[in-house]
PDB file of C-alpha atoms and ligand atoms in Angstrom:
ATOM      1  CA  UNK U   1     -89.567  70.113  17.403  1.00 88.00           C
ATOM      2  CA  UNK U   2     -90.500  69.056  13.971  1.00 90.00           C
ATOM      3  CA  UNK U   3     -91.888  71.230  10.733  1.00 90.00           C
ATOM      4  CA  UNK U   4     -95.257  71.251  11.798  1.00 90.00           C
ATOM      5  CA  UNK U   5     -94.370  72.576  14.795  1.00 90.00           C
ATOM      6  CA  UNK U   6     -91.993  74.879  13.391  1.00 91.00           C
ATOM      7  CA  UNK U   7     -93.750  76.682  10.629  1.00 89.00           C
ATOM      8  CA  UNK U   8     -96.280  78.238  12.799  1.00 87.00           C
ATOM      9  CA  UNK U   9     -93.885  79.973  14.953  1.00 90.00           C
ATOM     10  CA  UNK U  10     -91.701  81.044  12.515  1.00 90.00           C
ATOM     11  CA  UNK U  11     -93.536  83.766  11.873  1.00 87.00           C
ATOM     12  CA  UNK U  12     -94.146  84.876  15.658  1.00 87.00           C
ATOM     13  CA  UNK U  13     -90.286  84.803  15.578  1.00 89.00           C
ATOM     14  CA  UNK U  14     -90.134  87.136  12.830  1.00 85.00           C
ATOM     15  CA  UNK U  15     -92.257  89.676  14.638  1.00 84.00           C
ATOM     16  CA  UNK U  16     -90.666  88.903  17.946  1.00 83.00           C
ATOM     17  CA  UNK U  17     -93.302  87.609  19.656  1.00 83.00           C
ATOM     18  CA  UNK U  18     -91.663  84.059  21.059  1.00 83.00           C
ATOM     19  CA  UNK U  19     -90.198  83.729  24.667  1.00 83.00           C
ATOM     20  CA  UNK U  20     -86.587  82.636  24.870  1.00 82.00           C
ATOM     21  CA  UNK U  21     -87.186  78.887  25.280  1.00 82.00           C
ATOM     22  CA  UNK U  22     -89.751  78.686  22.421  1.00 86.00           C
ATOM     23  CA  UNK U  23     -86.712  80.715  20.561  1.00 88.00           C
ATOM     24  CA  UNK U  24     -84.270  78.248  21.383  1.00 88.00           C
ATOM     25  CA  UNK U  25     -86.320  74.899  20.075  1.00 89.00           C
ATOM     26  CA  UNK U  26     -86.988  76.538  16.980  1.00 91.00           C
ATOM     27  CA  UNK U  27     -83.718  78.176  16.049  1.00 90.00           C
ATOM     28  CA  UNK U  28     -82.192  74.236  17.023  1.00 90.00           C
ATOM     29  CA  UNK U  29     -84.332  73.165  14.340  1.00 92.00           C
ATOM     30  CA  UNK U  30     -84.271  75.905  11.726  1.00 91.00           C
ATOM     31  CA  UNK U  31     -80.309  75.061  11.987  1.00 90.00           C
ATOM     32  CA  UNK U  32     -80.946  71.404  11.492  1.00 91.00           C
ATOM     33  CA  UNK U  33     -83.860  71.693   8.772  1.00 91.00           C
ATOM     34  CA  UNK U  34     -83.025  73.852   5.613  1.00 89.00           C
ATOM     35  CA  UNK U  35     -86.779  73.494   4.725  1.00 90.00           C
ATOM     36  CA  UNK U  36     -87.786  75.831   7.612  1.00 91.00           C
ATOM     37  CA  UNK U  37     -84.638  77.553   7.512  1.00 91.00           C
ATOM     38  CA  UNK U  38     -85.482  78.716   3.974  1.00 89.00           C
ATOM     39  CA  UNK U  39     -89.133  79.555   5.790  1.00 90.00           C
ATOM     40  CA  UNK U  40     -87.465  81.831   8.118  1.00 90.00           C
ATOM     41  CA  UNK U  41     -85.534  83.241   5.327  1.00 88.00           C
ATOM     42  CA  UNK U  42     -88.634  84.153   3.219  1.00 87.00           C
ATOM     43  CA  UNK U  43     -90.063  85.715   6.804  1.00 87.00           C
ATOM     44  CA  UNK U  44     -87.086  88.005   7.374  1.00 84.00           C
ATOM     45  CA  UNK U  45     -87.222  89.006   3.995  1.00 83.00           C
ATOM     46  CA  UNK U  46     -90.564  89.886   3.969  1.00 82.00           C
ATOM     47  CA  UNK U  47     -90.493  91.704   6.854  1.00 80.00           C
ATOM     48  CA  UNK U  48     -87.818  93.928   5.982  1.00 77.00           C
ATOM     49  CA  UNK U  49     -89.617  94.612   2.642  1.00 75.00           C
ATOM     50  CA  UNK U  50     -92.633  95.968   4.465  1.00 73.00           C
ATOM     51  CA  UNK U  51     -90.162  98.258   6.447  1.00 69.00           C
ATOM     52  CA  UNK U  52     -88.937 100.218   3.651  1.00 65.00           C
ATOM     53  CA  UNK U  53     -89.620 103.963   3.341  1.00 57.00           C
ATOM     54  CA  UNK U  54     -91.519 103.801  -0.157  1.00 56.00           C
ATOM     55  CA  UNK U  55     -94.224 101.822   1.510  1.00 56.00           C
ATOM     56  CA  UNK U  56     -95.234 104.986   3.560  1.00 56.00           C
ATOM     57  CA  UNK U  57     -96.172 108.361   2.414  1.00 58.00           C
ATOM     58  CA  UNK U  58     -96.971 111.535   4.304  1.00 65.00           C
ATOM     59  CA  UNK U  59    -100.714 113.046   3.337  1.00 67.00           C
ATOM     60  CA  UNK U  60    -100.676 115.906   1.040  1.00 69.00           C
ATOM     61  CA  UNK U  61    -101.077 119.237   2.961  1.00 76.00           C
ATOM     62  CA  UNK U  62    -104.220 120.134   1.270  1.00 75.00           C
ATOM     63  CA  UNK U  63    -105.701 116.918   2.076  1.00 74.00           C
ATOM     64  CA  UNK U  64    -104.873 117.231   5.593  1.00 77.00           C
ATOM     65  CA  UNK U  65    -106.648 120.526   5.890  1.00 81.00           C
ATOM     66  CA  UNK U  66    -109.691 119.723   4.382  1.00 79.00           C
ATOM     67  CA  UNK U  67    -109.729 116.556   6.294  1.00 76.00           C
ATOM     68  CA  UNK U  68    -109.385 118.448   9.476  1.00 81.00           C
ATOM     69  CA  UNK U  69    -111.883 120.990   7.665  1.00 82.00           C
ATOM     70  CA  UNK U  70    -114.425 118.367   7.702  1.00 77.00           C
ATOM     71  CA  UNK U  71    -113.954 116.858  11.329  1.00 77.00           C
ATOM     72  CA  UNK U  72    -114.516 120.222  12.492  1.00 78.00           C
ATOM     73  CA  UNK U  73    -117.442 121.174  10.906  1.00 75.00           C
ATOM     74  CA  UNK U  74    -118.657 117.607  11.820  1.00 70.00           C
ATOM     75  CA  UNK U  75    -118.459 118.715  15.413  1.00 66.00           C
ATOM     76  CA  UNK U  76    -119.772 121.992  14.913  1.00 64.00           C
ATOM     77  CA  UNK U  77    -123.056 120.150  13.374  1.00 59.00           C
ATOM     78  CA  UNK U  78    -123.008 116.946  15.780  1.00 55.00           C
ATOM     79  CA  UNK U  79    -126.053 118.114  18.302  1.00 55.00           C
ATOM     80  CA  UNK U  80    -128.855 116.838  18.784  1.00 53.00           C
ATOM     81  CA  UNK U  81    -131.128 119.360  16.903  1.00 53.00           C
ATOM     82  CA  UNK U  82    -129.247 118.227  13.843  1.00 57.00           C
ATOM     83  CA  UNK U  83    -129.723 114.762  14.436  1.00 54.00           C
ATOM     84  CA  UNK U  84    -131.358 114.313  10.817  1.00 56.00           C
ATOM     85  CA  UNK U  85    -128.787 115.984   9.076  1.00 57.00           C
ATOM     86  CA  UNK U  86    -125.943 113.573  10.682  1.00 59.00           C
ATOM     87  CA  UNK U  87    -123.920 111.543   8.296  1.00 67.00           C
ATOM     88  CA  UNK U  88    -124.388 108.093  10.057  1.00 67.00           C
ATOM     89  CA  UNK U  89    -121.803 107.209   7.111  1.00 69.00           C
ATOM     90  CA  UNK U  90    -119.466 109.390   8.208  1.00 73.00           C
ATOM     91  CA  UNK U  91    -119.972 108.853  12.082  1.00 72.00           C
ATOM     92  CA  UNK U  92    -119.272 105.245  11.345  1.00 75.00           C
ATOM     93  CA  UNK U  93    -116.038 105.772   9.252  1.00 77.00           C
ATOM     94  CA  UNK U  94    -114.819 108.273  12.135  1.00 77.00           C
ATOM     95  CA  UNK U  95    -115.414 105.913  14.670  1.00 77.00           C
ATOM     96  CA  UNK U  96    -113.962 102.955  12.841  1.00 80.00           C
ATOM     97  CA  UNK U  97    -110.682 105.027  11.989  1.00 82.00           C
ATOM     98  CA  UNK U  98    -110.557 105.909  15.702  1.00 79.00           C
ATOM     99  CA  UNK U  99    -110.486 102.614  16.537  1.00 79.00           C
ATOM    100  CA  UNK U 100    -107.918 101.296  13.895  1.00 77.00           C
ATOM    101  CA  UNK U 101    -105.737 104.171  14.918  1.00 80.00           C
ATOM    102  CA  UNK U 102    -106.043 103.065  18.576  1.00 76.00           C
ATOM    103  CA  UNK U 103    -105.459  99.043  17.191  1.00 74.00           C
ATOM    104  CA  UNK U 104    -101.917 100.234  15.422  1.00 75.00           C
ATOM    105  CA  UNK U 105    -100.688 102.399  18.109  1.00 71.00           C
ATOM    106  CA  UNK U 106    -101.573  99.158  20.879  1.00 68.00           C
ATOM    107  CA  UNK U 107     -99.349  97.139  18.453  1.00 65.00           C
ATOM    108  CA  UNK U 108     -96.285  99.539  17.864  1.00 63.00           C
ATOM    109  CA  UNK U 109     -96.073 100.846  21.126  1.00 62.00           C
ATOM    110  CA  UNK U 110     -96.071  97.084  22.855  1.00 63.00           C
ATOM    111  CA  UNK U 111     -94.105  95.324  19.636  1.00 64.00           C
ATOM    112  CA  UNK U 112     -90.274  94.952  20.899  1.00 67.00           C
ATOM    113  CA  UNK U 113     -88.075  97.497  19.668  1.00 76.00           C
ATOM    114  CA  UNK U 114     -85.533  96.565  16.822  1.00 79.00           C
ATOM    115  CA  UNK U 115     -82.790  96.436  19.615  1.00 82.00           C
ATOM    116  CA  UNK U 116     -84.842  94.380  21.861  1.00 83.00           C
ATOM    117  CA  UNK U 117     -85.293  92.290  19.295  1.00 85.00           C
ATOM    118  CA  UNK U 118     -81.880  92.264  18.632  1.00 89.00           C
ATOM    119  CA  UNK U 119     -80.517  91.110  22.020  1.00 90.00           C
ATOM    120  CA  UNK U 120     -82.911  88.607  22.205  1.00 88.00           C
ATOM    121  CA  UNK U 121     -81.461  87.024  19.019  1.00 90.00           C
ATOM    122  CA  UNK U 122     -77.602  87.323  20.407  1.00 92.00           C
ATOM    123  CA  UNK U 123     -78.910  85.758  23.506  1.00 91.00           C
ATOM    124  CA  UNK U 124     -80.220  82.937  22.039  1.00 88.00           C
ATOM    125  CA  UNK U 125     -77.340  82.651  19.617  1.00 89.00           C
ATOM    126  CA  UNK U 126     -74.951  82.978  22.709  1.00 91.00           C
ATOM    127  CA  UNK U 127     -77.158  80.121  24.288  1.00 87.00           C
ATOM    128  CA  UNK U 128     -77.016  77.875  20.946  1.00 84.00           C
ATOM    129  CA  UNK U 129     -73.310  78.145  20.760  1.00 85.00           C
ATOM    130  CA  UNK U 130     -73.060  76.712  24.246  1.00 84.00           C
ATOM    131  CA  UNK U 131     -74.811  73.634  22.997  1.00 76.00           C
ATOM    132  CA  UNK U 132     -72.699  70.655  21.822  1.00 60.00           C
ATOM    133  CA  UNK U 133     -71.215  71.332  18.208  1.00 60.00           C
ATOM    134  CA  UNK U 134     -71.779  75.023  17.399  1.00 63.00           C
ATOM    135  CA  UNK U 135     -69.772  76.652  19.904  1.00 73.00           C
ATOM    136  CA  UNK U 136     -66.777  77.027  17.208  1.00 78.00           C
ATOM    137  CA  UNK U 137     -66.102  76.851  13.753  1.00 80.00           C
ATOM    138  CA  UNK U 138     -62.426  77.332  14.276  1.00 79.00           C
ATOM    139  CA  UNK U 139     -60.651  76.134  17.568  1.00 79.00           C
ATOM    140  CA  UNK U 140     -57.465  78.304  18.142  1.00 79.00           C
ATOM    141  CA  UNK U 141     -55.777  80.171  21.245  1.00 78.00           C
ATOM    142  CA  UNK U 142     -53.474  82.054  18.521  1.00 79.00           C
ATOM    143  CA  UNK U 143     -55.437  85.062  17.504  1.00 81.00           C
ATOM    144  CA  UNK U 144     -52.811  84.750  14.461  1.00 81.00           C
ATOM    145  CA  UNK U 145     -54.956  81.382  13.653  1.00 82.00           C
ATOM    146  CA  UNK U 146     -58.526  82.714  13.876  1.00 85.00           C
ATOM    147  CA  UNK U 147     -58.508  86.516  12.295  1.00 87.00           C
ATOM    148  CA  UNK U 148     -57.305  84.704   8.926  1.00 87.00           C
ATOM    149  CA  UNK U 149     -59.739  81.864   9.306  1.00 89.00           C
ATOM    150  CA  UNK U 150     -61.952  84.743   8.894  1.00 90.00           C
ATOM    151  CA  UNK U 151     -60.921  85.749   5.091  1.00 88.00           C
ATOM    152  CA  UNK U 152     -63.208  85.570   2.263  1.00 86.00           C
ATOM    153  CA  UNK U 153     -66.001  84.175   5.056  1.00 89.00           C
ATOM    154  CA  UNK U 154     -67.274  87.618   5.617  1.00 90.00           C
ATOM    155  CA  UNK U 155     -67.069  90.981   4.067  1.00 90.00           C
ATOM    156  CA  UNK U 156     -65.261  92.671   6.473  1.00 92.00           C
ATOM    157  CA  UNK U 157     -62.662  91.938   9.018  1.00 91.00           C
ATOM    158  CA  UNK U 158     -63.328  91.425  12.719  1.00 92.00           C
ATOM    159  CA  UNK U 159     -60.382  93.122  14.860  1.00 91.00           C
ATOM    160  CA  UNK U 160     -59.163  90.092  16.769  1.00 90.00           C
ATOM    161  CA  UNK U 161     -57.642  90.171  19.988  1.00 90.00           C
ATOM    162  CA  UNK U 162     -56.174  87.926  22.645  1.00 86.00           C
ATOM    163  CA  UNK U 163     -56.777  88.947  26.482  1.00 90.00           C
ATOM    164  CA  UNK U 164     -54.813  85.877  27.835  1.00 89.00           C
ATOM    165  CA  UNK U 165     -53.042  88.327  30.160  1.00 89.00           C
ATOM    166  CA  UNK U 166     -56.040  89.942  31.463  1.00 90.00           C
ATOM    167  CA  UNK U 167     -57.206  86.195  31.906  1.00 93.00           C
ATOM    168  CA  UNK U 168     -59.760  86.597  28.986  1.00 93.00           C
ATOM    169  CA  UNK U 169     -58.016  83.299  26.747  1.00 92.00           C
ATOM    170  CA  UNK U 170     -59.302  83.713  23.443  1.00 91.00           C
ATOM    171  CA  UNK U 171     -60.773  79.647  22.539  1.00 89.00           C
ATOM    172  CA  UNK U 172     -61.460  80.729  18.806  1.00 89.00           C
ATOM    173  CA  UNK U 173     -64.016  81.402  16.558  1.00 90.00           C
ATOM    174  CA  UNK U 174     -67.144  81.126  13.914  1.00 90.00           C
ATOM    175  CA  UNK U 175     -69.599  82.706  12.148  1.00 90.00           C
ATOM    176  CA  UNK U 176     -73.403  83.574  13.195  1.00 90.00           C
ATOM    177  CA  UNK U 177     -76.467  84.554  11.419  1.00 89.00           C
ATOM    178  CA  UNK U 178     -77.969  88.150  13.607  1.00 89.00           C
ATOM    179  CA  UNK U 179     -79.922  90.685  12.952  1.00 83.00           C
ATOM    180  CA  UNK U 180     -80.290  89.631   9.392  1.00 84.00           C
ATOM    181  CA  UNK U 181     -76.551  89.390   7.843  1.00 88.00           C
ATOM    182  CA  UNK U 182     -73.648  86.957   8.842  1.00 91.00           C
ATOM    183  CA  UNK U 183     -71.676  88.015  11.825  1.00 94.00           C
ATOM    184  CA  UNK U 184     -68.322  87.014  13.236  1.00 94.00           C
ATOM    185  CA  UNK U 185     -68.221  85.226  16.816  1.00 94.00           C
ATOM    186  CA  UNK U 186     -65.424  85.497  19.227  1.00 94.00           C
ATOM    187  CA  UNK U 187     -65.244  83.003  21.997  1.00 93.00           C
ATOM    188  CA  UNK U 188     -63.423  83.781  25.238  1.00 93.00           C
ATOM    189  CA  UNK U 189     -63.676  82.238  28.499  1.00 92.00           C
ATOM    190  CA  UNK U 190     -62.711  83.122  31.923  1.00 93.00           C
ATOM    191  CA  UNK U 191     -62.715  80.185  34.318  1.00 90.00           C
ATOM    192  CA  UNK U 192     -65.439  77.805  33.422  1.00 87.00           C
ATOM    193  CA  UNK U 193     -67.903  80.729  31.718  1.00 92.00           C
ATOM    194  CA  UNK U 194     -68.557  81.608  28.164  1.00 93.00           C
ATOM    195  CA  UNK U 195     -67.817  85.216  26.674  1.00 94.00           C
ATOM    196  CA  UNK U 196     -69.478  85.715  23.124  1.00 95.00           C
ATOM    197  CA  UNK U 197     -68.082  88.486  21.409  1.00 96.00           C
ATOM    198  CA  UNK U 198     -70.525  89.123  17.979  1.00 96.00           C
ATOM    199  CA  UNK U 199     -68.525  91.986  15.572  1.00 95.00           C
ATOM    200  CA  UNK U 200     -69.707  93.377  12.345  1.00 94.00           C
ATOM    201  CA  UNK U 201     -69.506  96.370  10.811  1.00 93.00           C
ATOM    202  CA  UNK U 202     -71.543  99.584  12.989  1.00 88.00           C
ATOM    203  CA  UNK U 203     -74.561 101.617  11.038  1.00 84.00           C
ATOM    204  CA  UNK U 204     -74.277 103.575  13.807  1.00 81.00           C
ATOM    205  CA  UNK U 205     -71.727 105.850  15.620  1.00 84.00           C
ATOM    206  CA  UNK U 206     -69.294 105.587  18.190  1.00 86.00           C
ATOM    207  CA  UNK U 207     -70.930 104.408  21.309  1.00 89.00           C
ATOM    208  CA  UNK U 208     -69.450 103.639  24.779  1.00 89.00           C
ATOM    209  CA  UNK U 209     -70.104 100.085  26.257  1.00 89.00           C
ATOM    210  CA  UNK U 210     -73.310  99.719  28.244  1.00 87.00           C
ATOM    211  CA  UNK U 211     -75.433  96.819  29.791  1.00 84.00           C
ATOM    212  CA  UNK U 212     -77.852  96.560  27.722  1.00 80.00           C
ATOM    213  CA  UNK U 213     -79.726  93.790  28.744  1.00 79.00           C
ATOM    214  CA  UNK U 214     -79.753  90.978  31.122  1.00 85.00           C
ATOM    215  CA  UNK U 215     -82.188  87.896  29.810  1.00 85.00           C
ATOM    216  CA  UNK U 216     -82.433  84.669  31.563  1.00 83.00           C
ATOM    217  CA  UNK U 217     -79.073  85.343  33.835  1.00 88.00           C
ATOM    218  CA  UNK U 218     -77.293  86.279  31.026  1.00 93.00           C
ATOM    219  CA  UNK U 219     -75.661  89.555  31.063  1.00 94.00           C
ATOM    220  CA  UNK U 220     -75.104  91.935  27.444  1.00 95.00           C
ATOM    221  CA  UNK U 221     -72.782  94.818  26.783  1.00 95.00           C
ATOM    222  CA  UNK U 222     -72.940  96.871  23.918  1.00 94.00           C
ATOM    223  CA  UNK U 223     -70.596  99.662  21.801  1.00 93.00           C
ATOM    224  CA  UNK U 224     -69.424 100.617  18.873  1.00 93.00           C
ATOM    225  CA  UNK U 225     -65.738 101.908  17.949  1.00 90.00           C
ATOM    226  CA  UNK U 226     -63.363 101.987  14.698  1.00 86.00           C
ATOM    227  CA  UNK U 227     -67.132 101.541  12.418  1.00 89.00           C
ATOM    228  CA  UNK U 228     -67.647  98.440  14.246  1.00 93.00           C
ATOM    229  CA  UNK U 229     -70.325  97.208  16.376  1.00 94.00           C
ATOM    230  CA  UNK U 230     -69.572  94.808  19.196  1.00 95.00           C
ATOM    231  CA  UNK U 231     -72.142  92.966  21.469  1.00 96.00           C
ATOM    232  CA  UNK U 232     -70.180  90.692  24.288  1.00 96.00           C
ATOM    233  CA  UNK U 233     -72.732  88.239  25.622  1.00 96.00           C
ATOM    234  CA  UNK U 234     -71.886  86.014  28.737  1.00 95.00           C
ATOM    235  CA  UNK U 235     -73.506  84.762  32.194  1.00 93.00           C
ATOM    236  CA  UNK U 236     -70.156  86.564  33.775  1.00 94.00           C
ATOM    237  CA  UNK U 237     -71.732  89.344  36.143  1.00 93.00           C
ATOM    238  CA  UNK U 238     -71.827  92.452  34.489  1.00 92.00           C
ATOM    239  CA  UNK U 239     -68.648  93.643  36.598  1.00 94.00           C
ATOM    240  CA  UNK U 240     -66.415  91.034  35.054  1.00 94.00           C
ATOM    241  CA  UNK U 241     -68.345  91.036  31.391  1.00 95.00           C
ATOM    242  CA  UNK U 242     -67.021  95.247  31.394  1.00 95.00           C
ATOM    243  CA  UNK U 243     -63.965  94.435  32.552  1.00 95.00           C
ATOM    244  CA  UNK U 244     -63.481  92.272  29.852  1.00 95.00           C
ATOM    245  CA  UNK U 245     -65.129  94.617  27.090  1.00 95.00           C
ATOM    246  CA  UNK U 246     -62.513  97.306  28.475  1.00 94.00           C
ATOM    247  CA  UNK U 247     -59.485  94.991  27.815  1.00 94.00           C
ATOM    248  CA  UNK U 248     -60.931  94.349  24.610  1.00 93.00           C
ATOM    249  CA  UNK U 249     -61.565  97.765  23.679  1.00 91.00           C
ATOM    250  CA  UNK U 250     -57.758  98.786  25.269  1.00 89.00           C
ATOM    251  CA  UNK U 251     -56.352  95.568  23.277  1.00 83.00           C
ATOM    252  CA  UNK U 252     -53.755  95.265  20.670  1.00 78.00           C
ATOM    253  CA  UNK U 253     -55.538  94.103  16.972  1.00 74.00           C
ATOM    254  CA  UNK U 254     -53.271  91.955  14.988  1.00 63.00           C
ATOM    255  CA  UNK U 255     -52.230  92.008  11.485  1.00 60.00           C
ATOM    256  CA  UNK U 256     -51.529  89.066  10.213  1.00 51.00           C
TER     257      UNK U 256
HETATM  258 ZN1  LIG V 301     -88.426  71.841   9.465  1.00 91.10          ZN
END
């Protein structure tokens, strides 16, 4: 893929309207190209400006009632005997809002959901890192190694933990771009398949791991604990991928 390519689609991304394979291509080059990385930058940004709160407002109660005031008395005039009195004006503006309300609800109701959009992004991440070269910043089996690699990389500290004995080797670590802030990535394997474990700090409360998603053959488990957030990503069947998010969970964190 090259910019010309790119730059259209960066915007579908944005609004999470690419498959997985048109995902993949771009996010390969918006590593490799810090033109349309900054593109996809300036997207992200703008799209969380437009979510904030001060853009909407709720209609004053007074203007609601004489709006609904109006509609009624519009239907208790619309027959046909009053045909000349009709407000075509007014008919025409009814009609139109009807059909921009009908446009807006079409496009919320079949727009993917933040999470959804979410686990698309940590698949694709999870299938990036199995590409040549970006599968780990730091290359350790000591979790003694990898939790300090982490200082003064991120603002917060992901709890690292080796499952060696449960057969989960920890293979090291790096840091990811999700869901709009930097992340840290675990890497575990078990026998020839990949485990992604994505940590950063939770927004949300305590939740108990649960398949959230399986994309493409690729199976995603999902919880929150000790105000972190914790997204394990792997093609291990879901069986295996909870047993392994249980040992986590039920693992020791070290302190280096
Ligand atoms: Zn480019």
């Amino acid at each position: 893929m090259n910019c010309p390519q790119a730059r259209p689609l960066i915007e579908a991304y944005a609004d999470g309207e690419l498959d997985a394979a048109a995902i993949l291509e771009l996010e390969k080059h918006i590593h490799d190209c810090p033109a349309c990385a900054l593109a996809w930058r300036n997207a992200q940004n703008l799209k969380k400006s437009l979510k904030q709160d001060s853009l909407f407002f709720t209609a004053p109660t007074e203007l609601r009632r004489r709006v609904e005031a109006e509609l009624r008395s519009q239907v208790e005039t619309k027959s046909w005997w009053d045909f000349r009195n009709w407000n075509w004006l007014t008919a025409a503006t009814t009609s139109l809002a009807t059909a921009c309300l009908a446009l807006l609800l079409t496009v919320t109701l079949t727009r993917p959901s933040a999470q959804q959009q979410l686990t698309r992004e940590i698949v694709s991440s999870h299938i990036r890192s199995l590409m040549a070269s970006h599968a780990l910043d730091v290359v350790s089996t000591d979790q003694h190694t990898v939790k300090p690699w982490f200082n003064g990389k991120l603002d917060f500290s992901p709890p690292v933990k080796d499952l060696a004995a449960q057969e989960f080797p920890l293979v090291g670590g790096r840091l990811d771009y999700l869901g709009g802030r930097s992340v840290a990535a675990l890497v575990f394997h078990r026998n020839k398949h990949v485990i992604n474990l994505f940590i950063w700090p939770a927004k949300e409360n305590n939740s108990k791991p649960a398949a959230t998603a399986s994309i493409q053959g690729y199976n995603v488990i999902h919880w929150s604990e000790t105000e972190m957030t914790f997204w394990a990503v792997s093609d291990l069947n879901e069986k295996e991928l909870m047993e392994f998010v249980q040992d986590y969970a039920a693992g020791e964190t070290v302190n280096p």
